[in-house]
PDB file of C-alpha atoms in Angstrom:
ATOM      1  CA  MET A   1     -18.053  35.147  -8.993  1.00 40.00           C
ATOM      2  CA  PRO A   2     -16.419  32.919  -6.352  1.00 43.00           C
ATOM      3  CA  ARG A   3     -13.133  31.273  -7.180  1.00 45.00           C
ATOM      4  CA  LEU A   4     -13.143  27.599  -8.112  1.00 40.00           C
ATOM      5  CA  GLY A   5     -12.362  25.373  -5.140  1.00 42.00           C
ATOM      6  CA  ALA A   6     -12.923  28.109  -2.573  1.00 44.00           C
ATOM      7  CA  GLN A   7     -14.616  26.807   0.550  1.00 45.00           C
ATOM      8  CA  ARG A   8     -16.402  28.697   3.275  1.00 52.00           C
ATOM      9  CA  ILE A   9     -15.105  28.040   6.764  1.00 52.00           C
ATOM     10  CA  ARG A  10     -17.936  27.230   9.146  1.00 59.00           C
ATOM     11  CA  PRO A  11     -17.966  28.768  12.660  1.00 62.00           C
ATOM     12  CA  ALA A  12     -17.710  25.315  14.234  1.00 59.00           C
ATOM     13  CA  GLN A  13     -14.600  24.580  12.155  1.00 59.00           C
ATOM     14  CA  GLY A  14     -13.018  27.852  13.265  1.00 65.00           C
ATOM     15  CA  VAL A  15     -13.706  27.089  16.927  1.00 70.00           C
ATOM     16  CA  PHE A  16     -12.296  23.576  16.525  1.00 66.00           C
ATOM     17  CA  ALA A  17      -9.160  24.975  14.845  1.00 68.00           C
ATOM     18  CA  CYS A  18      -8.634  27.474  17.696  1.00 76.00           C
ATOM     19  CA  VAL A  19      -9.089  24.785  20.348  1.00 72.00           C
ATOM     20  CA  ALA A  20      -6.692  22.471  18.510  1.00 71.00           C
ATOM     21  CA  ALA A  21      -4.085  25.251  18.219  1.00 76.00           C
ATOM     22  CA  LEU A  22      -4.370  26.082  21.929  1.00 78.00           C
ATOM     23  CA  ALA A  23      -4.094  22.396  22.864  1.00 75.00           C
ATOM     24  CA  CYS A  24      -0.968  22.012  20.722  1.00 76.00           C
ATOM     25  CA  ALA A  25       0.579  25.125  22.261  1.00 79.00           C
ATOM     26  CA  ALA A  26      -0.177  23.833  25.767  1.00 77.00           C
ATOM     27  CA  TRP A  27       1.261  20.397  24.930  1.00 73.00           C
ATOM     28  CA  VAL A  28       4.502  21.893  23.581  1.00 77.00           C
ATOM     29  CA  SER A  29       4.809  24.244  26.571  1.00 78.00           C
ATOM     30  CA  ILE A  30       4.259  21.533  29.176  1.00 75.00           C
ATOM     31  CA  VAL A  31       6.131  18.629  27.569  1.00 71.00           C
ATOM     32  CA  PHE A  32       9.054  20.336  25.817  1.00 74.00           C
ATOM     33  CA  PHE A  33       9.511  23.533  27.840  1.00 73.00           C
ATOM     34  CA  HIS A  34       8.770  21.836  31.179  1.00 70.00           C
ATOM     35  CA  LEU A  35       5.940  24.143  32.249  1.00 72.00           C
ATOM     36  CA  GLY A  36       5.106  22.298  35.459  1.00 67.00           C
ATOM     37  CA  ASP A  37       6.604  19.277  37.189  1.00 72.00           C
ATOM     38  CA  GLU A  38       7.152  15.819  35.709  1.00 76.00           C
ATOM     39  CA  THR A  39       3.828  14.492  36.995  1.00 78.00           C
ATOM     40  CA  VAL A  40       1.884  17.261  35.261  1.00 78.00           C
ATOM     41  CA  ALA A  41       3.804  16.699  32.029  1.00 78.00           C
ATOM     42  CA  LEU A  42       3.239  12.939  32.109  1.00 81.00           C
ATOM     43  CA  GLN A  43      -0.484  13.157  32.840  1.00 82.00           C
ATOM     44  CA  PHE A  44      -1.127  15.938  30.334  1.00 81.00           C
ATOM     45  CA  SER A  45       0.798  14.054  27.651  1.00 82.00           C
ATOM     46  CA  ASP A  46      -1.053  10.796  28.327  1.00 86.00           C
ATOM     47  CA  TYR A  47      -4.503  12.377  28.318  1.00 87.00           C
ATOM     48  CA  ALA A  48      -3.748  14.444  25.214  1.00 84.00           C
ATOM     49  CA  LEU A  49      -2.369  11.452  23.308  1.00 85.00           C
ATOM     50  CA  ALA A  50      -5.546   9.542  24.174  1.00 89.00           C
ATOM     51  CA  GLY A  51      -7.992  12.322  23.396  1.00 87.00           C
ATOM     52  CA  VAL A  52      -6.576  13.453  20.051  1.00 85.00           C
ATOM     53  CA  PRO A  53      -6.939  10.128  18.166  1.00 89.00           C
ATOM     54  CA  LEU A  54     -10.382   9.551  19.673  1.00 91.00           C
ATOM     55  CA  ALA A  55     -11.518  12.988  18.490  1.00 87.00           C
ATOM     56  CA  ALA A  56      -9.931  12.383  15.097  1.00 87.00           C
ATOM     57  CA  GLY A  57     -11.727   9.042  14.808  1.00 90.00           C
ATOM     58  CA  VAL A  58     -15.092  10.600  15.564  1.00 90.00           C
ATOM     59  CA  SER A  59     -14.393  13.360  13.027  1.00 87.00           C
ATOM     60  CA  CYS A  60     -13.482  10.797  10.342  1.00 89.00           C
ATOM     61  CA  ALA A  61     -16.633   8.788  11.081  1.00 90.00           C
ATOM     62  CA  ILE A  62     -18.799  11.895  10.726  1.00 88.00           C
ATOM     63  CA  GLY A  63     -17.030  12.849   7.507  1.00 86.00           C
ATOM     64  CA  GLY A  64     -17.504   9.346   6.131  1.00 87.00           C
ATOM     65  CA  ARG A  65     -21.277   9.643   6.449  1.00 86.00           C
ATOM     66  CA  ARG A  66     -21.224  12.317   3.730  1.00 84.00           C
ATOM     67  CA  GLN A  67     -19.330  10.111   1.285  1.00 84.00           C
ATOM     68  CA  LEU A  68     -20.320   7.211  -0.952  1.00 83.00           C
ATOM     69  CA  GLY A  69     -18.707   3.922  -1.991  1.00 81.00           C
ATOM     70  CA  ARG A  70     -14.950   3.575  -1.545  1.00 81.00           C
ATOM     71  CA  ALA A  71     -14.609   7.095  -0.153  1.00 85.00           C
ATOM     72  CA  ARG A  72     -16.983   6.232   2.698  1.00 88.00           C
ATOM     73  CA  LEU A  73     -15.060   3.040   3.460  1.00 89.00           C
ATOM     74  CA  LEU A  74     -11.793   4.975   3.417  1.00 90.00           C
ATOM     75  CA  TRP A  75     -12.994   7.455   6.034  1.00 91.00           C
ATOM     76  CA  TRP A  76     -14.617   4.772   8.177  1.00 93.00           C
ATOM     77  CA  PHE A  77     -11.494   2.624   8.160  1.00 93.00           C
ATOM     78  CA  LEU A  78      -9.480   5.708   9.142  1.00 91.00           C
ATOM     79  CA  ALA A  79     -11.983   6.334  11.936  1.00 93.00           C
ATOM     80  CA  ALA A  80     -11.632   2.754  13.164  1.00 94.00           C
ATOM     81  CA  SER A  81      -7.834   3.035  13.089  1.00 93.00           C
ATOM     82  CA  ALA A  82      -7.773   6.314  15.018  1.00 93.00           C
ATOM     83  CA  ILE A  83     -10.320   5.137  17.595  1.00 95.00           C
ATOM     84  CA  SER A  84      -8.447   1.865  18.056  1.00 95.00           C
ATOM     85  CA  TRP A  85      -5.215   3.762  18.681  1.00 93.00           C
ATOM     86  CA  GLY A  86      -7.053   6.072  21.072  1.00 93.00           C
ATOM     87  CA  ILE A  87      -8.397   3.083  23.004  1.00 95.00           C
ATOM     88  CA  GLY A  88      -4.893   1.666  23.259  1.00 94.00           C
ATOM     89  CA  GLN A  89      -3.556   4.978  24.523  1.00 93.00           C
ATOM     90  CA  SER A  90      -6.469   5.230  26.961  1.00 94.00           C
ATOM     91  CA  ALA A  91      -5.477   1.864  28.404  1.00 94.00           C
ATOM     92  CA  TRP A  92      -1.880   3.083  28.652  1.00 93.00           C
ATOM     93  CA  THR A  93      -3.087   6.267  30.389  1.00 93.00           C
ATOM     94  CA  TYR A  94      -5.129   4.222  32.850  1.00 93.00           C
ATOM     95  CA  TYR A  95      -2.073   2.275  33.983  1.00 92.00           C
ATOM     96  CA  GLU A  96       0.449   5.123  33.906  1.00 91.00           C
ATOM     97  CA  ALA A  97      -1.503   8.265  34.868  1.00 88.00           C
ATOM     98  CA  ILE A  98      -4.425   6.933  36.928  1.00 90.00           C
ATOM     99  CA  ARG A  99      -3.046   3.868  38.683  1.00 89.00           C
ATOM    100  CA  ASN A 100       0.512   5.266  38.691  1.00 89.00           C
ATOM    101  CA  GLN A 101       2.132   1.947  37.859  1.00 89.00           C
ATOM    102  CA  PRO A 102       4.308   0.617  35.050  1.00 89.00           C
ATOM    103  CA  VAL A 103       2.328  -0.463  31.997  1.00 88.00           C
ATOM    104  CA  PRO A 104       2.340  -4.267  31.806  1.00 89.00           C
ATOM    105  CA  PHE A 105       3.476  -5.998  28.642  1.00 85.00           C
ATOM    106  CA  PRO A 106       1.379  -7.363  27.062  1.00 84.00           C
ATOM    107  CA  SER A 107      -1.707  -5.337  28.018  1.00 88.00           C
ATOM    108  CA  LEU A 108      -4.929  -3.960  26.542  1.00 89.00           C
ATOM    109  CA  ALA A 109      -2.888  -1.039  25.230  1.00 91.00           C
ATOM    110  CA  ASP A 110      -1.113  -3.390  22.818  1.00 91.00           C
ATOM    111  CA  VAL A 111      -4.459  -4.620  21.493  1.00 91.00           C
ATOM    112  CA  GLY A 112      -5.522  -1.074  20.624  1.00 91.00           C
ATOM    113  CA  TYR A 113      -2.187  -0.072  19.123  1.00 91.00           C
ATOM    114  CA  LEU A 114      -1.806  -3.145  16.945  1.00 90.00           C
ATOM    115  CA  THR A 115      -5.437  -3.243  15.812  1.00 92.00           C
ATOM    116  CA  ALA A 116      -5.037   0.277  14.420  1.00 91.00           C
ATOM    117  CA  VAL A 117      -2.520  -0.935  11.823  1.00 88.00           C
ATOM    118  CA  PRO A 118      -4.777  -3.202   9.694  1.00 88.00           C
ATOM    119  CA  PHE A 119      -7.539  -0.565   9.764  1.00 91.00           C
ATOM    120  CA  ALA A 120      -5.097   2.072   8.493  1.00 88.00           C
ATOM    121  CA  ALA A 121      -3.865  -0.309   5.799  1.00 83.00           C
ATOM    122  CA  ALA A 122      -7.449  -1.066   4.735  1.00 86.00           C
ATOM    123  CA  ALA A 123      -8.160   2.678   4.499  1.00 87.00           C
ATOM    124  CA  LEU A 124      -5.178   3.322   2.226  1.00 80.00           C
ATOM    125  CA  LEU A 125      -6.149   0.421  -0.004  1.00 77.00           C
ATOM    126  CA  GLN A 126      -9.490   2.138  -0.653  1.00 80.00           C
ATOM    127  CA  LEU A 127      -7.743   4.865  -2.654  1.00 73.00           C
ATOM    128  CA  PRO A 128      -8.776   4.678  -6.333  1.00 67.00           C
ATOM    129  CA  PRO A 129      -6.476   2.674  -8.604  1.00 61.00           C
ATOM    130  CA  GLY A 130      -4.292   4.651 -10.953  1.00 55.00           C
ATOM    131  CA  VAL A 131      -4.737   2.470 -14.024  1.00 53.00           C
ATOM    132  CA  GLN A 132      -7.343   0.036 -15.262  1.00 57.00           C
ATOM    133  CA  SER A 133      -5.505  -2.010 -17.910  1.00 60.00           C
ATOM    134  CA  LEU A 134      -4.140  -5.445 -17.082  1.00 61.00           C
ATOM    135  CA  ALA A 135      -0.578  -4.416 -17.939  1.00 64.00           C
ATOM    136  CA  GLY A 136      -0.880  -1.335 -15.767  1.00 61.00           C
ATOM    137  CA  ARG A 137      -2.186  -3.334 -12.820  1.00 60.00           C
ATOM    138  CA  ALA A 138       0.622  -5.875 -13.212  1.00 65.00           C
ATOM    139  CA  ARG A 139       3.130  -3.038 -13.165  1.00 66.00           C
ATOM    140  CA  MET A 140       1.544  -1.575 -10.011  1.00 63.00           C
ATOM    141  CA  VAL A 141       1.676  -4.945  -8.264  1.00 63.00           C
ATOM    142  CA  THR A 142       5.324  -5.359  -9.261  1.00 70.00           C
ATOM    143  CA  ASP A 143       6.156  -1.871  -7.996  1.00 65.00           C
ATOM    144  CA  GLY A 144       4.368  -2.638  -4.737  1.00 64.00           C
ATOM    145  CA  LEU A 145       6.291  -5.880  -4.260  1.00 67.00           C
ATOM    146  CA  ILE A 146       9.594  -4.112  -4.913  1.00 72.00           C
ATOM    147  CA  VAL A 147       8.753  -1.424  -2.372  1.00 68.00           C
ATOM    148  CA  ALA A 148       7.654  -4.022   0.188  1.00 68.00           C
ATOM    149  CA  ALA A 149      10.768  -6.150  -0.310  1.00 73.00           C
ATOM    150  CA  SER A 150      13.030  -3.089  -0.010  1.00 73.00           C
ATOM    151  CA  PHE A 151      11.450  -1.899   3.220  1.00 68.00           C
ATOM    152  CA  MET A 152      11.436  -5.416   4.641  1.00 71.00           C
ATOM    153  CA  LEU A 153      15.133  -5.878   3.890  1.00 75.00           C
ATOM    154  CA  VAL A 154      16.129  -2.541   5.401  1.00 74.00           C
ATOM    155  CA  SER A 155      13.940  -3.055   8.463  1.00 72.00           C
ATOM    156  CA  TRP A 156      15.291  -6.573   8.991  1.00 72.00           C
ATOM    157  CA  ILE A 157      18.860  -5.281   8.973  1.00 75.00           C
ATOM    158  CA  ILE A 158      18.087  -2.343  11.279  1.00 74.00           C
ATOM    159  CA  VAL A 159      15.298  -3.551  13.594  1.00 69.00           C
ATOM    160  CA  LEU A 160      13.498  -6.796  12.828  1.00 69.00           C
ATOM    161  CA  GLY A 161      16.533  -9.076  12.907  1.00 70.00           C
ATOM    162  CA  THR A 162      17.533  -7.867  16.359  1.00 74.00           C
ATOM    163  CA  VAL A 163      13.964  -8.165  17.697  1.00 65.00           C
ATOM    164  CA  PHE A 164      13.573 -11.636  16.199  1.00 66.00           C
ATOM    165  CA  HIS A 165      16.686 -12.927  17.936  1.00 67.00           C
ATOM    166  CA  THR A 166      15.818 -11.309  21.285  1.00 72.00           C
ATOM    167  CA  ASP A 167      14.249 -13.598  23.861  1.00 65.00           C
ATOM    168  CA  ASN A 168      11.582 -11.658  25.803  1.00 66.00           C
ATOM    169  CA  GLY A 169      10.530 -14.608  27.910  1.00 68.00           C
ATOM    170  CA  SER A 170       7.417 -15.944  26.179  1.00 76.00           C
ATOM    171  CA  LEU A 171       6.079 -16.602  22.711  1.00 75.00           C
ATOM    172  CA  LEU A 172       3.373 -13.919  23.092  1.00 77.00           C
ATOM    173  CA  LYS A 173       5.852 -11.248  24.151  1.00 78.00           C
ATOM    174  CA  ASN A 174       8.189 -12.163  21.307  1.00 78.00           C
ATOM    175  CA  ALA A 175       5.315 -12.005  18.811  1.00 79.00           C
ATOM    176  CA  LEU A 176       4.134  -8.614  20.073  1.00 80.00           C
ATOM    177  CA  SER A 177       7.662  -7.204  20.051  1.00 79.00           C
ATOM    178  CA  LEU A 178       7.963  -8.259  16.417  1.00 79.00           C
ATOM    179  CA  ALA A 179       4.448  -7.075  15.509  1.00 81.00           C
ATOM    180  CA  TYR A 180       5.165  -3.394  16.224  1.00 81.00           C
ATOM    181  CA  PRO A 181       8.035  -2.906  13.738  1.00 80.00           C
ATOM    182  CA  LEU A 182       6.265  -5.184  11.244  1.00 81.00           C
ATOM    183  CA  GLY A 183       3.182  -2.997  11.482  1.00 80.00           C
ATOM    184  CA  ASP A 184       5.313   0.069  10.773  1.00 78.00           C
ATOM    185  CA  VAL A 185       6.823  -1.615   7.728  1.00 79.00           C
ATOM    186  CA  VAL A 186       3.398  -2.617   6.395  1.00 78.00           C
ATOM    187  CA  THR A 187       1.999   0.888   6.898  1.00 79.00           C
ATOM    188  CA  VAL A 188       4.947   2.641   5.228  1.00 78.00           C
ATOM    189  CA  THR A 189       4.840   0.161   2.349  1.00 77.00           C
ATOM    190  CA  ILE A 190       1.141   0.744   1.714  1.00 76.00           C
ATOM    191  CA  VAL A 191       1.612   4.531   1.932  1.00 77.00           C
ATOM    192  CA  CYS A 192       4.325   4.387  -0.726  1.00 76.00           C
ATOM    193  CA  TYR A 193       2.160   2.064  -2.826  1.00 72.00           C
ATOM    194  CA  ALA A 194      -0.768   4.480  -2.519  1.00 72.00           C
ATOM    195  CA  VAL A 195       1.468   7.365  -3.635  1.00 73.00           C
ATOM    196  CA  LEU A 196       2.539   5.358  -6.693  1.00 69.00           C
ATOM    197  CA  ARG A 197      -1.093   4.698  -7.584  1.00 66.00           C
ATOM    198  CA  ALA A 198      -2.038   8.328  -7.079  1.00 64.00           C
ATOM    199  CA  ARG A 199       0.809   9.562  -9.290  1.00 64.00           C
ATOM    200  CA  GLN A 200      -0.246   7.224 -12.087  1.00 60.00           C
ATOM    201  CA  SER A 201      -3.849   8.432 -11.899  1.00 56.00           C
ATOM    202  CA  GLY A 202      -2.947  12.101 -11.493  1.00 53.00           C
ATOM    203  CA  ARG A 203      -4.768  12.295  -8.144  1.00 51.00           C
ATOM    204  CA  ARG A 204      -3.589  13.767  -4.888  1.00 50.00           C
ATOM    205  CA  VAL A 205      -3.140  11.556  -1.839  1.00 46.00           C
TER     206      VAL A 205
END
């Protein structure tokens, strides 16, 4: 009798795992151990950082087709986030590796990077709630606000305050410079909030 929870690994999954392991080994060898010159390292890193999120996004989209309801939305939002990040990195790779020029700021890369954040946040919010009672939901909201306020305060002292008072030359550049650390704060806050909900419901994140 098979053990509960045991899953059979498909041949395609094994091939994908081997390819992923080889790609990671090549990336570490080239980037960290300097296997090749700086141009090879830069181009390999750029192409790998563009290809991995795009492949992950496609995988999440395919996985979402097998789900229903909130689970399907979760996987599709994750797919949109990964693909958006991959598009941003592809734009970065185009400037840096193909055209061999400094990446302008702002550029299409910023659009892809920043668009990935709300999609990731929407995916995490699709996780099932831990409690259903009104008092429980009020407690979860309060916990979430405390977490958000704590991260915002720490990030303002460390990063956001400095970025806010830095003049980058235009309103758009200032807004984008502030959007990156704000996006990180929002993502970390929602992750912590999702963990709190999962612990209350006894589920794994």
